[in-house]
Coordinates of C-alpha atoms and ligand atoms in Angstrom, one line a residue:
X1 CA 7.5 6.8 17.5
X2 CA 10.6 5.4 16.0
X3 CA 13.7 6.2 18.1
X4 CA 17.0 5.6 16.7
X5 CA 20.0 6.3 19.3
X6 CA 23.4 6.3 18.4
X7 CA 22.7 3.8 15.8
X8 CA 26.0 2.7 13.3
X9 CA 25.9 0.0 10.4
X10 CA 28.8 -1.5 9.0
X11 CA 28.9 -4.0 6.4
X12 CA 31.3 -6.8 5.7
X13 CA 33.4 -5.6 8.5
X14 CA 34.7 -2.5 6.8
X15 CA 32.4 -0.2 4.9
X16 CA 30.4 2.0 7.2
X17 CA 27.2 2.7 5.9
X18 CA 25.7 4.2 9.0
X19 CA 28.0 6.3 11.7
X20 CA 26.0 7.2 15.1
X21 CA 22.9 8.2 14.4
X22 CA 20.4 9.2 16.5
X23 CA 17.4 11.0 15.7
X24 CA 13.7 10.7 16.8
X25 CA 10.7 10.6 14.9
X26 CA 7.3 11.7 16.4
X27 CA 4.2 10.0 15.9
X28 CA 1.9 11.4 13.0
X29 CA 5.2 13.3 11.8
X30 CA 6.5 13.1 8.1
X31 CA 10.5 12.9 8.3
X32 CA 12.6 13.3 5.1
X33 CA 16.0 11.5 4.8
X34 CA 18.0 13.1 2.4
X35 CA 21.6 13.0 0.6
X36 CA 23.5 12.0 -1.7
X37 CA 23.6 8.4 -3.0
X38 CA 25.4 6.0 -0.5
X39 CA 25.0 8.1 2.0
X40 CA 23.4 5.6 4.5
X41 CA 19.1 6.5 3.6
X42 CA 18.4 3.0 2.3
X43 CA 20.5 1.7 5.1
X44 CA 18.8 3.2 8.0
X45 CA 15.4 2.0 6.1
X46 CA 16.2 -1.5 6.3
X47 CA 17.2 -1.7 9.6
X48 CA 13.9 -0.3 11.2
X49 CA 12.3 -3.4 9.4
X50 CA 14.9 -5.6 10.3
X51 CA 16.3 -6.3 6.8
X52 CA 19.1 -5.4 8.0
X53 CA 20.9 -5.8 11.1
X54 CA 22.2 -3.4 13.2
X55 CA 26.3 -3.3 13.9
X56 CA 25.8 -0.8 17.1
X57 CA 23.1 1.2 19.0
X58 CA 19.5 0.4 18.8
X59 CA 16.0 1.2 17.1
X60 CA 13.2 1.6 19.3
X61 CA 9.5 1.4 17.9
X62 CA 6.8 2.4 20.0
X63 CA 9.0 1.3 22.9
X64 CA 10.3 -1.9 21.5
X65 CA 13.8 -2.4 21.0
X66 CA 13.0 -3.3 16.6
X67 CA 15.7 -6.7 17.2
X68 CA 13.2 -8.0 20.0
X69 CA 10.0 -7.7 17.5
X70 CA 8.5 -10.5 15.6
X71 CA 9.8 -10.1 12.3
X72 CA 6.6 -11.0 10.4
X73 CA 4.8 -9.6 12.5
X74 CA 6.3 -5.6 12.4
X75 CA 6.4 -5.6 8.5
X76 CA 2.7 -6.2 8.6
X77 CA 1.7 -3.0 10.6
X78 CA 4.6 -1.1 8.2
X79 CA 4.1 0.0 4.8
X80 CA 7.2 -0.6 2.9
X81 CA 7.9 1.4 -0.2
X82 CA 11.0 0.5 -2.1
X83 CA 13.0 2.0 -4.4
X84 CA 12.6 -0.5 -7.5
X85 CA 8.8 -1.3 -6.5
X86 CA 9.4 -5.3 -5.3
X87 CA 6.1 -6.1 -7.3
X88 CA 5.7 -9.5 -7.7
X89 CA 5.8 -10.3 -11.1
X90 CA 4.0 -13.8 -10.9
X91 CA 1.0 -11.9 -9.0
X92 CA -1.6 -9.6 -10.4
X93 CA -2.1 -6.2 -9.6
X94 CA -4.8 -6.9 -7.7
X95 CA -3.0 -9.6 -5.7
X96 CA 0.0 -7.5 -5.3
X97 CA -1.9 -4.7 -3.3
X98 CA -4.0 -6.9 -1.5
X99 CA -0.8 -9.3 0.0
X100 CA -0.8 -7.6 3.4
X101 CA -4.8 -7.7 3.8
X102 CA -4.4 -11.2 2.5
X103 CA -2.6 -12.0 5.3
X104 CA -4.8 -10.0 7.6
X105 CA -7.7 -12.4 6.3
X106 CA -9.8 -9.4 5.2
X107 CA -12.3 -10.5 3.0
X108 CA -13.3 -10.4 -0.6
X109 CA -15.7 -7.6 -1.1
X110 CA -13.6 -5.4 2.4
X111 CA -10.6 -6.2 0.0
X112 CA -12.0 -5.7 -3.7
X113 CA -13.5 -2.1 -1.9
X114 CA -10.6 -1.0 -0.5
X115 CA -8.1 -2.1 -3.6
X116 CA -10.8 0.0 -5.9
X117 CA -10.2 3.3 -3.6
X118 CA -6.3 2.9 -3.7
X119 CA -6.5 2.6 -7.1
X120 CA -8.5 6.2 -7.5
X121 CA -6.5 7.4 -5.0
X122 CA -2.9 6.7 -7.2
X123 CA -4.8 7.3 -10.6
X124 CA -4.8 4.2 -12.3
X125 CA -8.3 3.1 -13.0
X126 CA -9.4 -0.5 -10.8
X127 CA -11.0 -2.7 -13.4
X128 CA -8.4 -1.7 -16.3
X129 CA -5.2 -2.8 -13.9
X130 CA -7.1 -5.4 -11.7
X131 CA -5.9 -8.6 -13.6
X132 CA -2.8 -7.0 -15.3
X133 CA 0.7 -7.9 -14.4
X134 CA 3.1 -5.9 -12.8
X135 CA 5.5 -6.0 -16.7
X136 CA 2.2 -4.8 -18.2
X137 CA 2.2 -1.7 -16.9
X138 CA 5.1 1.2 -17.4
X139 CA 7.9 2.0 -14.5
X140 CA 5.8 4.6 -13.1
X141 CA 2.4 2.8 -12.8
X142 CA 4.7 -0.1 -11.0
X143 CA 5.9 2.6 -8.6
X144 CA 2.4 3.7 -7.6
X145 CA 1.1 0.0 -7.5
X146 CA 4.1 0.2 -5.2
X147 CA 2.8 3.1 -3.0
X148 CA -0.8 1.1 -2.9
X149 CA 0.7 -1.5 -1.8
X150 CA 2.2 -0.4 1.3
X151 CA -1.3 1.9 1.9
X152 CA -3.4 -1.3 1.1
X153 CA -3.8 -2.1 5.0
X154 CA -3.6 1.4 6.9
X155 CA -0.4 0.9 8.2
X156 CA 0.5 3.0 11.4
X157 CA 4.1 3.9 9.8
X158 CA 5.3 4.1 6.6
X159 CA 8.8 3.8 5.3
X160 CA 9.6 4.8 1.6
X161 CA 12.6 4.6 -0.3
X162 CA 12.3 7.5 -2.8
X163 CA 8.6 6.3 -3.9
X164 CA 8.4 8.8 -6.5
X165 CA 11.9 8.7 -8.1
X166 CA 10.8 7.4 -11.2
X167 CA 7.7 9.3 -12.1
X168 CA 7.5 12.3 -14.3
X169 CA 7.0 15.5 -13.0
X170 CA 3.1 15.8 -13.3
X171 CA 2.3 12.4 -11.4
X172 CA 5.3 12.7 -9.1
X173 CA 3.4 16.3 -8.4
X174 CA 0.3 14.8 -7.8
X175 CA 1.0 12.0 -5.7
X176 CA 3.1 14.2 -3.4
X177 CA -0.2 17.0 -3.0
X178 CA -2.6 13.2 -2.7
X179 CA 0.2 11.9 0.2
X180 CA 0.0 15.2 1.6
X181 CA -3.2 15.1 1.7
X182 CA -3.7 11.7 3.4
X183 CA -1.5 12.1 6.2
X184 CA -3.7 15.2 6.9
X185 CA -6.2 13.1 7.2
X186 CA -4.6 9.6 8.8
X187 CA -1.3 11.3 10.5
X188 CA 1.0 8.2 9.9
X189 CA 4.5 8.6 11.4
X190 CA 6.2 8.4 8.2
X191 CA 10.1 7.7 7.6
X192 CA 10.6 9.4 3.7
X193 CA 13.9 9.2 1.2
X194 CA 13.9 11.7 -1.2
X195 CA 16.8 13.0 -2.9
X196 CA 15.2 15.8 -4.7
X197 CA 15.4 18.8 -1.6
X198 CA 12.2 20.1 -3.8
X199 CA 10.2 17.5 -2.5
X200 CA 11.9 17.1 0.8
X201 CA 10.8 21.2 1.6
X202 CA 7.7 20.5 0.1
X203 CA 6.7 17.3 2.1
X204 CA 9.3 17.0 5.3
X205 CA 7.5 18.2 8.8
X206 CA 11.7 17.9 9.1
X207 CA 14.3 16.9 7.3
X208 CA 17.9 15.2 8.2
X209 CA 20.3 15.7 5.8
X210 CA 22.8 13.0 5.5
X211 CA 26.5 12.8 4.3
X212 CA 28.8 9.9 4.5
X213 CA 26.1 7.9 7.3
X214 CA 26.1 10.5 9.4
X215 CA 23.5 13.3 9.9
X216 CA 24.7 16.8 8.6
X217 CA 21.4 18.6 10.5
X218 CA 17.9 17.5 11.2
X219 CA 15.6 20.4 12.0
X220 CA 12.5 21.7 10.4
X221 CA 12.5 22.8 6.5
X222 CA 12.6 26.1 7.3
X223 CA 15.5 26.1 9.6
X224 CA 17.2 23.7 7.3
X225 CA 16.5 26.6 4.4
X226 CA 17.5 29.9 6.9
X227 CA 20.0 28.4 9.0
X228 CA 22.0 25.7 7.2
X229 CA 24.3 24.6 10.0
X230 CA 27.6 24.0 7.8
X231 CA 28.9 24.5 4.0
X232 CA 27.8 21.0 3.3
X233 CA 24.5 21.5 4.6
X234 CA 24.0 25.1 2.4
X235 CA 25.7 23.9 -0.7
X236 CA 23.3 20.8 -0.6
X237 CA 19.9 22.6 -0.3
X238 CA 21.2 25.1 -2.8
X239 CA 22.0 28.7 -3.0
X240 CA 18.8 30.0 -3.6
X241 CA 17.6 28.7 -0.3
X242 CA 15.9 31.9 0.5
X243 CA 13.7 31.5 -2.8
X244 CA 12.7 27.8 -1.9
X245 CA 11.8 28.9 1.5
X246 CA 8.6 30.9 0.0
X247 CA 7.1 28.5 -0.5
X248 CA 6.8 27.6 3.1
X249 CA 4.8 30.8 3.9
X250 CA 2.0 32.5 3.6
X251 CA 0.7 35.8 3.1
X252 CA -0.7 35.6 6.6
X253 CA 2.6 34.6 7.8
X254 CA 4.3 37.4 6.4
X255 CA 1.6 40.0 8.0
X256 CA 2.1 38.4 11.6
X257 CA 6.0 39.3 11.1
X258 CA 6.0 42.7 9.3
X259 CA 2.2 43.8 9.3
X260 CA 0.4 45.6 6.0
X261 CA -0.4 48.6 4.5
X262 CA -3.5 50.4 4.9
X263 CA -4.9 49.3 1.5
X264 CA -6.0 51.5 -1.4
X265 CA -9.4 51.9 -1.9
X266 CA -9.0 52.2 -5.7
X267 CA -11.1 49.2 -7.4
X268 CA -8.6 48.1 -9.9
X269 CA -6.1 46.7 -7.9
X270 CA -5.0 43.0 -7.5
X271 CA -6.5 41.0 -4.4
X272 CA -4.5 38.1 -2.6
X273 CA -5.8 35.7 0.1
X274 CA -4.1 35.7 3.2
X275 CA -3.2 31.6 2.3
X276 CA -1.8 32.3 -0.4
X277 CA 1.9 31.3 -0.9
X278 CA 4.6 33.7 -0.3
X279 CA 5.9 32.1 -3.4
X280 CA 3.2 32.9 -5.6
X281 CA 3.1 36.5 -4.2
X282 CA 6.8 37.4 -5.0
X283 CA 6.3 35.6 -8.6
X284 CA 3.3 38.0 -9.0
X285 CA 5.0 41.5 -7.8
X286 CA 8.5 40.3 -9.9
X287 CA 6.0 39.7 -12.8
X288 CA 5.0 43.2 -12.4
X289 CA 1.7 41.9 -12.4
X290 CA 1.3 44.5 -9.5
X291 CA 3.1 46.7 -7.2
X292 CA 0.6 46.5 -5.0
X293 CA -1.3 43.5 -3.6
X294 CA -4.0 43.7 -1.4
X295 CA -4.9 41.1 1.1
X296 CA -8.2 39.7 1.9
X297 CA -9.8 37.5 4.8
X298 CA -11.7 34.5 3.8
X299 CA -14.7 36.4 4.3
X300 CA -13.3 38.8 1.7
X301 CA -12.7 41.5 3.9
X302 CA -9.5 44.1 2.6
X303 CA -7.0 43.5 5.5
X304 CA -4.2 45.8 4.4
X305 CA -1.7 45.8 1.0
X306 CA 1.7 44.7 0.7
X307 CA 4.6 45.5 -1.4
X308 CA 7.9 43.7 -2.4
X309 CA 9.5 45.5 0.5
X310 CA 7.3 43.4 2.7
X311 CA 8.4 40.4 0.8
X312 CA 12.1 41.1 1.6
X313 CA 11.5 42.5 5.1
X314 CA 9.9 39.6 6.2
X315 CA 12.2 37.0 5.0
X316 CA 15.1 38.9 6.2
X317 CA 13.6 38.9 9.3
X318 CA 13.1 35.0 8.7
X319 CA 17.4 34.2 8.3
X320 CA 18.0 36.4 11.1
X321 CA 15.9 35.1 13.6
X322 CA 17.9 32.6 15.7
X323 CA 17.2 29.1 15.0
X324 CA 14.1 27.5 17.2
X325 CA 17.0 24.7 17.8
X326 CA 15.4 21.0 17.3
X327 CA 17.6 19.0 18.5
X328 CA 18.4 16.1 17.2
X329 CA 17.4 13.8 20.0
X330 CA 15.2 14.9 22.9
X331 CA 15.7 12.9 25.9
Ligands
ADP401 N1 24.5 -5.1 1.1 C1 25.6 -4.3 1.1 N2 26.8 -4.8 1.2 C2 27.9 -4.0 1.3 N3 27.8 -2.6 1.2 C3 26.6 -2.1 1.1 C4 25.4 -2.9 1.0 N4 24.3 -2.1 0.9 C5 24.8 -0.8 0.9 N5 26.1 -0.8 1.0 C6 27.0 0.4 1.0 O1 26.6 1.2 2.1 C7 26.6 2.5 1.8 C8 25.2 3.1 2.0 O2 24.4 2.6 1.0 P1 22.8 2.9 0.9 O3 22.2 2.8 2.3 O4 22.2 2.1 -0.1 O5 22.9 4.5 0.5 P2 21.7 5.4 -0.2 O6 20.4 4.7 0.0 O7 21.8 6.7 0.6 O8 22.2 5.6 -1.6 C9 27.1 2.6 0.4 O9 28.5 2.9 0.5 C10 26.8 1.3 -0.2 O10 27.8 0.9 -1.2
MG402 MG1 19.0 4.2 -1.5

């Protein structure tokens, strides 16, 4: 886990980056930092890797104090994502993943196999980047080179400075659902700057919102959505907070709150699963597509029907209900 208590950066003597903060990060969890630029995110990056120093408090890794580790040796075991990719442009592609493995003394054919499967896994095809160079390939291939790169040796926790900033919306879309994916799969603990509150909801097991170095709130997406904890906090995530929060439930969600209908039996009705989106439903009954939605199992069983009242019920019920409270250290 990566620990940070009462942790405060200035630099040059005057201009405080980083003001007291403390905040825990789980193993296996996906934490966004978010906020407005120079609010502290890249800051508190570079100081679990020990780019930076830190002016007060401390960051513990796994147990470590971070200033007692082996510099060389930490940035090995963490994948480090940067803002402006860091390729190096003397090295090829295929070099520039592999540097970490390199290291590790992995050989040839574990390193040519595993270079091929981070290149599927980003999109870009192996043999046509292989021997390229990073000012051969546009911004956005040089981002996800930049995302391989700090995959290429399984790293046990990742920190990424906005990783998809630069991509256009169909890649950036597809590299968040591929990264969502992964840590599914691999559970990395997983420090994440974003400052698009889109992907932050969409990607964030929790999210700390940052203003001027310090943290604003740090809580779960949906509490950050519901129960914004000041004026900064609700202007930042938007006013239509209550839309962007469908999309972190589902149908079956909404049943477990507010129940169903007893559905029609009539045949020409529409038919939801009970994973499906909350977001997708309430486009689909403001379409008009339907006033009526029945739900189904995943054995294709009719469960019940729902209207928009359900929709509005249930995330009422959602905005009211008091905050679970995650606090923002647990000692
Ligand atoms: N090397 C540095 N020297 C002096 N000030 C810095 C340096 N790096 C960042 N800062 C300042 O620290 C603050 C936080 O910067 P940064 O962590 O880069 O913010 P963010 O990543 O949220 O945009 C800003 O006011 C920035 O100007
Ligand atoms: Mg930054």
């Amino acid at each position: 886990m990566i620990q940070f208590n009462n942790v405060s950066k200035t630099y040059n003597s005057d201009v405080k980056a980083v003001e007291n903060v403390s905040l825990d990060v789980d193993d296996g969890e996906f934490v966004i930092l978010i906020g407005p630029s120079g609010c502290g995110k890249t800051t508190l990056l570079r100081m679990v890797n020990q780019l930076e120093d830190i002016t007060e408090g401390e960051i513990i890794l796994n147990r470590n104090s971070v200033q007692e580790l082996n510099k060389i040796e930490m940035r090995r075991k963490i994948g480090y994502v940067i803002q402006s990719n860091g390729l190096f442009p003397n090295m090829t592609i295929e070099k520039n993943v592999m540097i970490v493995p390199d290291l590790l003394g992995w050989d040839r054919k574990k390193q040519r196999k595993r270079f091929n499967y981070l290149m599927e896994l980003i999109g870009l095809h192996p043999d046509e980047f292989r021997k390229r160079y990073p000012h051969e390939l546009s911004g956005g291939q040089q981002q996800r080179i930049g995302v391989a790169r700090a995959l290429a040796a399984d790293p046990p926790v990742m920190l990424m400075d906005e990783p998809f900033g630069a991509l256009d919306p169909i890649i950036r879309n597809r590299l968040q659902e591929e990264f969502l994916q992964i840590q599914k799969e691999v559970k990395k603990t997983i420090l994440f700057v974003s400052h698009d509150i889109d992907e932050a909801v969409k990607m964030g097991d929790k999210i700390a919102l940052l203003r001027d170095g310090q943290i604003m709130q740090y809580d779960r997406p949906a509490e950050i959505l519901n129960h914004p904890e000041n004026a900064f906090v609700s202007e930042f995530v938007g006013y239509d907070r209550v839309l962007k929060s469908t999309s972190l439930y589902s149908v079956k969600d909404l049943y477990n709150v507010v129940g169903l209908d007893s559905s029609d039996e009539s045949s020409n009705i529409k038919t939801v699963k009970a994973e499906t989106s909350l977001r997708i439903i309430l486009s689909m009954l403001l379409n008009q597509e339907a006033d009526q939605l029945v739900v189904e199992d995943e054995q294709g069983n009719r469960i019940g029907s729902l209207t928009l009242n359900h929709v509005e019920k249930f995330l009422q019920a959602e905005v009211r209900e008091s905050s679970g409270g995650v606090t923002l250290q647990h000692e």
